[in-house]
Short mmCIF file of C-alpha atoms and ligand atoms in Angstrom, two decimals:
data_model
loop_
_atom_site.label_atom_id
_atom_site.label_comp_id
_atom_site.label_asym_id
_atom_site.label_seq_id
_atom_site.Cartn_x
_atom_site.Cartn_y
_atom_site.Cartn_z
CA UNK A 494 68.46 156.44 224.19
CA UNK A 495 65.93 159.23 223.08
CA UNK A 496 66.56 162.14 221.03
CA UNK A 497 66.32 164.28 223.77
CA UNK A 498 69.16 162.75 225.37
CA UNK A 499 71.39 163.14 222.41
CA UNK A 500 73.58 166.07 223.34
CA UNK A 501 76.31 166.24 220.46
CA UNK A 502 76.37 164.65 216.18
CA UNK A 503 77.91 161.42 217.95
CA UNK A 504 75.45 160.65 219.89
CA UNK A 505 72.65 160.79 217.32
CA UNK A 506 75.40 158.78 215.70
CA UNK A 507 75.30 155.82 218.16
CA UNK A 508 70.76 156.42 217.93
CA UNK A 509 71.04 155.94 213.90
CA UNK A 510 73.25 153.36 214.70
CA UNK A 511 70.69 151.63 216.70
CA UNK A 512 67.65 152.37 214.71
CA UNK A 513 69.19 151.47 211.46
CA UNK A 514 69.84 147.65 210.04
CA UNK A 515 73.30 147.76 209.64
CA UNK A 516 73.39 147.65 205.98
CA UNK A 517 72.05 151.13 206.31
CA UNK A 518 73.73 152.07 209.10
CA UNK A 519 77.24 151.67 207.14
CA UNK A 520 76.07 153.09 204.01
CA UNK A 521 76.08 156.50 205.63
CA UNK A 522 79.02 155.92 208.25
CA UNK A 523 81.40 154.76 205.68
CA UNK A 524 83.92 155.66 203.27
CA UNK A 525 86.40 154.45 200.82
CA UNK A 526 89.36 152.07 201.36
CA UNK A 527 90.91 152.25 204.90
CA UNK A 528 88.78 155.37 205.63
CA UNK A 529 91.58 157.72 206.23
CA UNK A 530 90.47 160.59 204.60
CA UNK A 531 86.93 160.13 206.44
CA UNK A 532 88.81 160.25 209.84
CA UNK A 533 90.91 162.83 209.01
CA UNK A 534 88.38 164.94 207.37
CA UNK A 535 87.64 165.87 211.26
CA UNK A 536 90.76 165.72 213.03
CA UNK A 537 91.95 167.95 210.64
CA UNK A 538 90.30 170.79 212.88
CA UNK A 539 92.30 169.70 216.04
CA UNK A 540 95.44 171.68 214.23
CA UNK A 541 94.44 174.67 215.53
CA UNK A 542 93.14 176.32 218.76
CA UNK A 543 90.80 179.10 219.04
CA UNK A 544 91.99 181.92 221.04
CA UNK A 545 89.33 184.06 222.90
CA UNK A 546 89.21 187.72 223.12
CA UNK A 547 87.86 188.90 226.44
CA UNK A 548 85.63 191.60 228.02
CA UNK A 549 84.00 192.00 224.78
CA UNK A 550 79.87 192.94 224.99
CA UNK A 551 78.90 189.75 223.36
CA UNK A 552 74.74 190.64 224.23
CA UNK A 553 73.99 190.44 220.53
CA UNK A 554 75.75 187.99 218.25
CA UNK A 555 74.94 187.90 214.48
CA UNK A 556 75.21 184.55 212.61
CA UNK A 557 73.50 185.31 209.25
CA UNK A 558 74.97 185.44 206.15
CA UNK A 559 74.63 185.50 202.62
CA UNK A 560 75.49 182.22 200.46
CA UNK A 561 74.96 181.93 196.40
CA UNK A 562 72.46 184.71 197.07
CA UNK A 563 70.23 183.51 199.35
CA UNK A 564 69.95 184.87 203.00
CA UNK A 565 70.44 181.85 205.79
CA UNK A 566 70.67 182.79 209.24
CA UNK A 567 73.29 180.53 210.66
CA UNK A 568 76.37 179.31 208.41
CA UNK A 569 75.79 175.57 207.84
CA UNK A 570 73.65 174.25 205.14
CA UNK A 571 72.57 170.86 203.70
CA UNK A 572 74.80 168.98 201.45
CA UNK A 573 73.51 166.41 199.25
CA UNK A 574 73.01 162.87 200.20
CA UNK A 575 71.42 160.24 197.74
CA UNK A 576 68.17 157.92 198.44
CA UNK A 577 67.50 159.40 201.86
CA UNK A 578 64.31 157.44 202.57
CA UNK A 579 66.40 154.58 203.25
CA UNK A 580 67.26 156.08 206.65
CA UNK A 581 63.49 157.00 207.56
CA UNK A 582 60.35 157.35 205.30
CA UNK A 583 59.75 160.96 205.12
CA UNK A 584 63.02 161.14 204.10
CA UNK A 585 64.14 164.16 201.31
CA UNK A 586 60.80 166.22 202.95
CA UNK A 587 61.68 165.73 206.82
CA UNK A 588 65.36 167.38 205.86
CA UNK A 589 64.16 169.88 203.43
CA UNK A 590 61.35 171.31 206.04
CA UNK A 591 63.77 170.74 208.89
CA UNK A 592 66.73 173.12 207.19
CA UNK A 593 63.89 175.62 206.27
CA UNK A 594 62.66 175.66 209.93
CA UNK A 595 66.10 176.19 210.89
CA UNK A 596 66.83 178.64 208.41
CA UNK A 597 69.06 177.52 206.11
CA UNK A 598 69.74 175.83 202.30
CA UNK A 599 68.70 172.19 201.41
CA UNK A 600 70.33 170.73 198.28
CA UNK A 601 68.56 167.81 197.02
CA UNK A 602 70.76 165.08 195.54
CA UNK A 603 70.22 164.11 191.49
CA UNK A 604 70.06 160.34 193.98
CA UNK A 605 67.22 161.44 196.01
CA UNK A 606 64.14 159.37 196.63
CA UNK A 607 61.67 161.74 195.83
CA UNK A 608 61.75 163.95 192.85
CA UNK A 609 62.93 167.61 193.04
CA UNK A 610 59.02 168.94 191.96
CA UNK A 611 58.28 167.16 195.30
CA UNK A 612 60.34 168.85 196.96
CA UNK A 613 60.81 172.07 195.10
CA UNK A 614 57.15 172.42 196.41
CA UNK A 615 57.16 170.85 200.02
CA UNK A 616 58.69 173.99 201.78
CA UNK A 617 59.79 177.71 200.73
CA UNK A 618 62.83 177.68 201.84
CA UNK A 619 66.32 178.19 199.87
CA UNK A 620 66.66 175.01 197.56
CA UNK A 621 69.73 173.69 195.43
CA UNK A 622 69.47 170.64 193.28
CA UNK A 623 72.93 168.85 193.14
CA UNK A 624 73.63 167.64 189.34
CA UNK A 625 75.60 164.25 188.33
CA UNK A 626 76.17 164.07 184.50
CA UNK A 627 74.77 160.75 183.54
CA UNK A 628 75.61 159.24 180.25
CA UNK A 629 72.19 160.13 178.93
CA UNK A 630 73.32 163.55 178.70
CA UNK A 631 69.94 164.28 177.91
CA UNK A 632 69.47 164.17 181.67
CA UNK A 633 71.42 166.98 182.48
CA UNK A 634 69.37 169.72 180.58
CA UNK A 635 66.34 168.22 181.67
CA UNK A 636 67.56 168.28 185.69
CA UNK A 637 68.32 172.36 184.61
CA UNK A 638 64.67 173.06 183.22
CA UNK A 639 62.74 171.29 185.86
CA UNK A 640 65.36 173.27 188.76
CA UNK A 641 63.75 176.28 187.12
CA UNK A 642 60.16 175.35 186.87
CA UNK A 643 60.09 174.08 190.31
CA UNK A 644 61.63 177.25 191.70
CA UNK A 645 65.54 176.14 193.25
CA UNK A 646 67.59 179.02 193.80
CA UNK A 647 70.58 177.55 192.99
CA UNK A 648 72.55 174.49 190.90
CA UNK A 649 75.55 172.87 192.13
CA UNK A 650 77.72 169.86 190.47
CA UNK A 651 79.37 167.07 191.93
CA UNK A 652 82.72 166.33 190.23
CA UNK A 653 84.67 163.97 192.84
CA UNK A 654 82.61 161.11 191.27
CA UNK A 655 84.34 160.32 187.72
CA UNK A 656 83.83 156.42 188.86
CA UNK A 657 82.62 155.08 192.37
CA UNK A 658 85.01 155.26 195.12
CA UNK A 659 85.79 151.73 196.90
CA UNK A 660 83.41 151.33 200.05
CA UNK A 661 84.40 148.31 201.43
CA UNK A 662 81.62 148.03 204.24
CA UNK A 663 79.00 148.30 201.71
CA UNK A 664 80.57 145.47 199.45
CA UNK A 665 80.57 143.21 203.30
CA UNK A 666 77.04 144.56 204.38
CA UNK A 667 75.47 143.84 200.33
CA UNK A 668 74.12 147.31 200.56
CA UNK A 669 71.84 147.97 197.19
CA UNK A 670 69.50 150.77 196.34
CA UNK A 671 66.94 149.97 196.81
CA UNK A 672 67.72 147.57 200.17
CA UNK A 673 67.75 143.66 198.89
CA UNK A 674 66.29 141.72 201.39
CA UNK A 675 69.48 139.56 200.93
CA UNK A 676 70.17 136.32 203.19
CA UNK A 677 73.29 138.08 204.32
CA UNK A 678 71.08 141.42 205.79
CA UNK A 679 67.89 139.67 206.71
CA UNK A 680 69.45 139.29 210.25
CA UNK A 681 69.84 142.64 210.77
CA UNK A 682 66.23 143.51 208.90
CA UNK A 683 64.53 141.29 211.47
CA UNK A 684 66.48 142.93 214.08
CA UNK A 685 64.63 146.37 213.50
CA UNK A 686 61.37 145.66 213.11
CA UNK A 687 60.29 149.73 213.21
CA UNK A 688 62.49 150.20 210.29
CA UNK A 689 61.67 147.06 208.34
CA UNK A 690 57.57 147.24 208.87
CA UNK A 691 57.76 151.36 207.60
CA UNK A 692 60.09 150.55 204.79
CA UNK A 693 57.30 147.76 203.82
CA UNK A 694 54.17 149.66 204.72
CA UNK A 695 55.27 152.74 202.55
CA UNK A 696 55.24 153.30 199.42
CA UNK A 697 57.86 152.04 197.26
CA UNK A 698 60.90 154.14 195.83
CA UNK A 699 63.67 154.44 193.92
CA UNK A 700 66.01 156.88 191.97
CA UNK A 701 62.48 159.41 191.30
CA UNK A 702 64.57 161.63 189.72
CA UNK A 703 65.83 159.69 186.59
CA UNK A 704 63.61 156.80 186.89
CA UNK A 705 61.98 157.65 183.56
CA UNK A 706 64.95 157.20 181.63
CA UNK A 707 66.86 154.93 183.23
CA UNK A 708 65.54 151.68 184.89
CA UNK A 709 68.46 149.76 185.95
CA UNK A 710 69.10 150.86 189.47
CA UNK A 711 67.03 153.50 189.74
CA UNK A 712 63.82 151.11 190.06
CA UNK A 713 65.15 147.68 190.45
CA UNK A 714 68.25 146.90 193.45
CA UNK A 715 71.57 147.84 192.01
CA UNK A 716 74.62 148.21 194.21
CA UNK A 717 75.63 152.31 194.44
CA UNK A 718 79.29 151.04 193.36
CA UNK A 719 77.50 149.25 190.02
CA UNK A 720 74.76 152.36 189.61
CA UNK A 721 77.66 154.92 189.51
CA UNK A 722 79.97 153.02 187.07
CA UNK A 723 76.81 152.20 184.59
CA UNK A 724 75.58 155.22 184.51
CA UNK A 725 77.48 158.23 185.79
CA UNK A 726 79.71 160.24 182.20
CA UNK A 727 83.10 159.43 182.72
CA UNK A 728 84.10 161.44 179.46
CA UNK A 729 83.05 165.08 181.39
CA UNK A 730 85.64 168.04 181.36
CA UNK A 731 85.51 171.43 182.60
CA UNK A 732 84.26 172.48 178.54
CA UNK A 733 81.06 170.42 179.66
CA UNK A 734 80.96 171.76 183.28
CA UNK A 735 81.52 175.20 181.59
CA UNK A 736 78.33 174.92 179.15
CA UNK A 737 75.75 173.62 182.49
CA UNK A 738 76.83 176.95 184.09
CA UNK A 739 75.74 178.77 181.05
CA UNK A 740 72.76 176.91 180.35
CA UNK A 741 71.68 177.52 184.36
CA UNK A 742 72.78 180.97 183.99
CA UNK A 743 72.11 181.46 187.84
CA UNK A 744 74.26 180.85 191.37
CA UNK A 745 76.16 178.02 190.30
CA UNK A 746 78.26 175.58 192.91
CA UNK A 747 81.34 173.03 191.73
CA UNK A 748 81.40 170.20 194.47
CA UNK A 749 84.35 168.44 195.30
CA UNK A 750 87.25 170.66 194.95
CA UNK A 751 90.49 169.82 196.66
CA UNK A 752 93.17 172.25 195.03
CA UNK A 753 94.12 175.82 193.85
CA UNK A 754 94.25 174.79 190.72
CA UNK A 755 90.96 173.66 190.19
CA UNK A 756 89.31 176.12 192.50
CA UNK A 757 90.86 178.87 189.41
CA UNK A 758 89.04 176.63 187.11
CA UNK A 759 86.30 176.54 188.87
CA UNK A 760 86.16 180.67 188.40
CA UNK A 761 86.61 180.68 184.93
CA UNK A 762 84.22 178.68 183.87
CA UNK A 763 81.80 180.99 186.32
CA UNK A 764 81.07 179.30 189.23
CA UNK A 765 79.68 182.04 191.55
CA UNK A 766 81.16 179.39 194.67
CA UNK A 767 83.76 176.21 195.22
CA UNK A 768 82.61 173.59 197.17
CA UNK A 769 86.21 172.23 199.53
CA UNK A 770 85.11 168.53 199.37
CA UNK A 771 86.24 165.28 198.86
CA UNK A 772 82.47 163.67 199.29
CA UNK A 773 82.86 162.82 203.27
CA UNK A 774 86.17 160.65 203.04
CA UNK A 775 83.49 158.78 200.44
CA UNK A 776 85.92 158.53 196.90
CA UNK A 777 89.63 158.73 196.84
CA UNK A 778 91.08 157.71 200.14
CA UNK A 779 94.08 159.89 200.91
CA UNK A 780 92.68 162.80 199.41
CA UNK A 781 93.72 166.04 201.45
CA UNK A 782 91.14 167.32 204.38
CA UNK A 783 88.91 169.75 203.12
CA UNK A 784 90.06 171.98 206.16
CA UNK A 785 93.43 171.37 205.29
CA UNK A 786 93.13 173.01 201.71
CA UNK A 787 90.88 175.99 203.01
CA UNK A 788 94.02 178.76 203.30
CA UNK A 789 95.39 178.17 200.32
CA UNK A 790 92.14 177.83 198.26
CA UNK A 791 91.31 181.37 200.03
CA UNK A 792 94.27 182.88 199.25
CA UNK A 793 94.48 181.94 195.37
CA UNK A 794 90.14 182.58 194.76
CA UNK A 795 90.90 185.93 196.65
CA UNK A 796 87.67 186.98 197.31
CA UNK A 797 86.05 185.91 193.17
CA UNK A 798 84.00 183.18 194.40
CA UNK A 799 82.33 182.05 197.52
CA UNK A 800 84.36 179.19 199.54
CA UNK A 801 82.24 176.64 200.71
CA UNK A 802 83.32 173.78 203.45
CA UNK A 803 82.05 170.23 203.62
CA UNK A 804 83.25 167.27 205.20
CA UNK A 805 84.10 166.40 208.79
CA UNK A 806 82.22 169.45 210.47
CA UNK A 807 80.84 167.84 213.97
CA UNK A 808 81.61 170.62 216.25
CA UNK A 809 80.55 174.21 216.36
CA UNK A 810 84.28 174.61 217.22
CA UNK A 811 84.96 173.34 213.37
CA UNK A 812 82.66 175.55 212.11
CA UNK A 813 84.31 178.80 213.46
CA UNK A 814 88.03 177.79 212.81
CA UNK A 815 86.36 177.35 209.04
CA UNK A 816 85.29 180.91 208.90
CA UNK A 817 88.40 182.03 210.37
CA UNK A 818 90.71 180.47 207.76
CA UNK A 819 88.16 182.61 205.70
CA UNK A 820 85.12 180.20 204.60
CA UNK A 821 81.96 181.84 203.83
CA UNK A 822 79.99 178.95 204.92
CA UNK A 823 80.15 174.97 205.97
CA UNK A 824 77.89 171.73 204.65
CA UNK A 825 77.42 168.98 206.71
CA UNK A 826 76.21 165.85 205.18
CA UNK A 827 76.20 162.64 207.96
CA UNK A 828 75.38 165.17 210.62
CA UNK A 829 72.03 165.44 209.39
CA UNK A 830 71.55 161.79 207.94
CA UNK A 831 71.89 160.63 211.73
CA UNK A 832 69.29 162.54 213.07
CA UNK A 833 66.84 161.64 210.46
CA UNK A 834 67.49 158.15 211.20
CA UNK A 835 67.03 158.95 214.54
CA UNK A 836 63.70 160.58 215.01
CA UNK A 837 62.75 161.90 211.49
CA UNK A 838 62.67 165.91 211.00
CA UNK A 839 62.71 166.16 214.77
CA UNK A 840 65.89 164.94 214.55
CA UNK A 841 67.27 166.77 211.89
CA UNK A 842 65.67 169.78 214.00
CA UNK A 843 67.65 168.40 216.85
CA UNK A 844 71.63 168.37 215.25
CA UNK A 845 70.49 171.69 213.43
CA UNK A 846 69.49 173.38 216.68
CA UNK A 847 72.58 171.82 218.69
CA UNK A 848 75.06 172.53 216.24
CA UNK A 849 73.57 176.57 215.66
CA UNK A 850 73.73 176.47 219.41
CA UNK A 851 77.36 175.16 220.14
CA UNK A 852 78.54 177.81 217.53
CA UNK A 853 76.74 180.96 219.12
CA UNK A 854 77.74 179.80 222.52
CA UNK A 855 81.71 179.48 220.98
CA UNK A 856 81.22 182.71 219.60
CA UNK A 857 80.52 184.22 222.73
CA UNK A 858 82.95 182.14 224.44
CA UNK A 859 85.25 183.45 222.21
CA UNK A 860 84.45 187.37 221.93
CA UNK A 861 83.32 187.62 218.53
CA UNK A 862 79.87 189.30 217.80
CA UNK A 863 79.82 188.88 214.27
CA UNK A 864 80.24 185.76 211.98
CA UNK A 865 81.91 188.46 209.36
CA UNK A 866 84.67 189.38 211.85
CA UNK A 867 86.01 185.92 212.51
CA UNK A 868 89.52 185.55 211.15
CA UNK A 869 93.06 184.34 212.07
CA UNK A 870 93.54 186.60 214.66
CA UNK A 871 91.30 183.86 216.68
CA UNK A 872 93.36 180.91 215.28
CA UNK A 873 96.68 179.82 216.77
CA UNK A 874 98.25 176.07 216.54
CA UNK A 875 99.51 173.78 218.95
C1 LIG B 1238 74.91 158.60 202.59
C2 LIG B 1238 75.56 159.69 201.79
C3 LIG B 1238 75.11 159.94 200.51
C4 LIG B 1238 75.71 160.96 199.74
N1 LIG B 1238 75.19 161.25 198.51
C5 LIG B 1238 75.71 162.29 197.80
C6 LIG B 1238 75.11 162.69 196.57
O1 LIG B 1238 74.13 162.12 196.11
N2 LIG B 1238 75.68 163.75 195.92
C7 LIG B 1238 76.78 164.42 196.41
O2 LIG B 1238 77.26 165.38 195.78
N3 LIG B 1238 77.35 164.06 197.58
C8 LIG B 1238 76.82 163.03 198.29
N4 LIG B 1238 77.37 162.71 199.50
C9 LIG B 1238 78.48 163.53 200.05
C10 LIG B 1238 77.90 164.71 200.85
O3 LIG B 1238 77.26 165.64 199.99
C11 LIG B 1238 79.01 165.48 201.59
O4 LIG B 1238 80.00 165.85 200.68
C12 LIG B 1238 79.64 164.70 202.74
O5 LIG B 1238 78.67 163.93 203.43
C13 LIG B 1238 80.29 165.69 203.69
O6 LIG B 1238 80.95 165.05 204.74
P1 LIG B 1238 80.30 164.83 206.20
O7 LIG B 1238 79.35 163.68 206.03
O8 LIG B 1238 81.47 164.53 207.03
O9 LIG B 1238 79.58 166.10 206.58
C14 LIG B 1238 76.79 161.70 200.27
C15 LIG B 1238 77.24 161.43 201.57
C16 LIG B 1238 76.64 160.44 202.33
C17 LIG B 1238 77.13 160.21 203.74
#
């Protein structure tokens, strides 16, 4: 199969699938337990039906809007994936220059494998670097000044991640960060020789972000589940979530919200948006859909802060019934993870340009001219 003849996410799915030794493959298909939450992160969307207006002059149809105050001109950004060179080795730079081609956000993981100056330089478009508190606190005004110097617009942090969630294909496959050319994976490392001679033939990486402070893991193979519980503050409240908002003093993002509750918290500490997310089905299996806790989330942040959706989005379909239940935007994380397996930034280009075009055909298909006007009045359930 070639890119061109992926038409839809899944099948750049079943490409990454192929081009990746499984290890890797499973790292970024997976989630936690009996992956319940992962699975139902999408089928969560089938609830509802979208119910077209007709006769409607749908000749111009607007898509842009405005998200922690930067313009993007369809609404689906980058989430934040960790070590992304394991999936192809232009990694971090073929995503960031593919979402600024496209014309949206990149947020570059604290995780990634090539530091955020790197990237904060490689492309002009709108840039957020994703924070995890380590327990060299140390770290986390550091990651602030160098967002600033290298010019991100905004900061977001991840807070479904007090300890690692249970990934039970990665504990089978002996994933590690960097891969270990372990007895168990050499198999499937022979098995892909493309992958295996680029991830030799180019230069060596690890956690370039914290690698200067911290060694174990971030330079030398560690399994994610073993990096995470080393390293990762497990003492962190919303008091120390409250002072990285001040200290940023910018558009500020909390990833990983699930209820009202917190999304209120999330407010009054000053978060300018909440991030619906339960890290792709990744950390507590059985936590709720992010889709599922849009409406009430909504209705209880009442227009103070931006509502953000990620996890499960692999339609244009899922993206609309999103902004109907009143979402300002949607982040896709393994959406764009297979395509850069798949064929590097042309790939990423590829689900970008798909997905952007399966939501202004829907919109069309559905009557609605402007991203702004979407709202239950399209929705009905089965
Ligand atoms: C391989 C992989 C690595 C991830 N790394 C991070 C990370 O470093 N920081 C973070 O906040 N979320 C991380 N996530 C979660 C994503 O940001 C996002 O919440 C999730 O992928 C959304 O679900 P989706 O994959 O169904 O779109 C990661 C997800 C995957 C698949």
């Amino acid at each position: 199969m070639k890119l061109k003849h992926c038409y839809n996410i899944d099948d750049f799915r079943r490409l990454a699938r192929k081009k990746l030794p499984a290890p890797l493959f499973h790292y970024i298909d997976g989630g936690a337990d009996d992956e319940r939450t992962l699975q139902h992160n999408t089928t969560s969307f089938d609830r509802y039906n979208l119910v077209p207006n007709v006769l409607v002059d749908i000749s111009n149809i607007n898509l842009e809007t405005t998200i922690l105050g930067q313009k993007i001109d369809w609404p689906v950004f980058l989430s934040p994936t960790g070590m992304s060179r394991l999936f192809h080795h232009d990694g971090e730079r073929a995503v960031a220059s593919a979402a600024c081609k496209s014309g949206t956000l990149y947020t570059l993981s604290t995780l990634s494998s090539i530091n955020l100056e790197d990237i904060g330089g490689h492309t002009n478009g709108p840039k957020m670097f994703q924070i995890y508190i380590h327990r060299d606190r140390g770290l986390t005004l550091e990651f602030i000044e160098r967002s600033r110097a290298a010019g991100y617009d905004a900061l977001c942090l991840t807070v479904d991640m007090p300890v690692a969630g249970n990934r039970e294909r990665d504990l089978r496959t002996g994933m590690t960060m960097p891969p270990n050319m372990s007895l168990e994976s050499i198999i499937s490392f022979a098995c892909h020789p493309e992958w295996t001679l680029n991830y030799l033939f180019h230069t060596k990486f690890g956690l370039e972000n914290v690698r200067h402070r911290i060694s174990k893991g971030s330079a030398n193979a560690s399994s994610v589940i073993d990096y995470v519980n080393e390293q990762f503050d497990t003492s962190i409240t919303w008091d120390d979530a409250e002072k990285v908002i001040a200290a940023w003093g910018g558009p500020f993002a909390i990833k990983g919200i699930t209820s009202a509750k917190d999304a209120l918290h999330a407010i009054n500490i000053g978060a300018t948006a909440v991030i619906i997310s339960n890290h792709g089905g990744r950390q507590l299996d059985s936590a709720p859909a992010p889709f599922d806790c849009l409406q009430e989330i909504v209705e209880t942040v009442d227009g103070r802060a931006e509502i953000i959706l990620d996890g499960g989005i692999r339609r244009g379909t899922h993206v609309l019934k999103a902004l109907a239940l009143g979402a300002n935007a949607c982040m896709i994380g393994r959406p764009y993870l297979y395509g850069l397996a798949a064929g590097g930034e042309k790939g990423v280009i590829r689900v970008l340009s798909l997905l952007r075009q399966e939501i202004e055909r829907n919109m069309a298909l559905i009557g609605c001219t402007d991203i702004s006007e979407l709202d239950h009045s399209f929705l009905n359930t089965w």
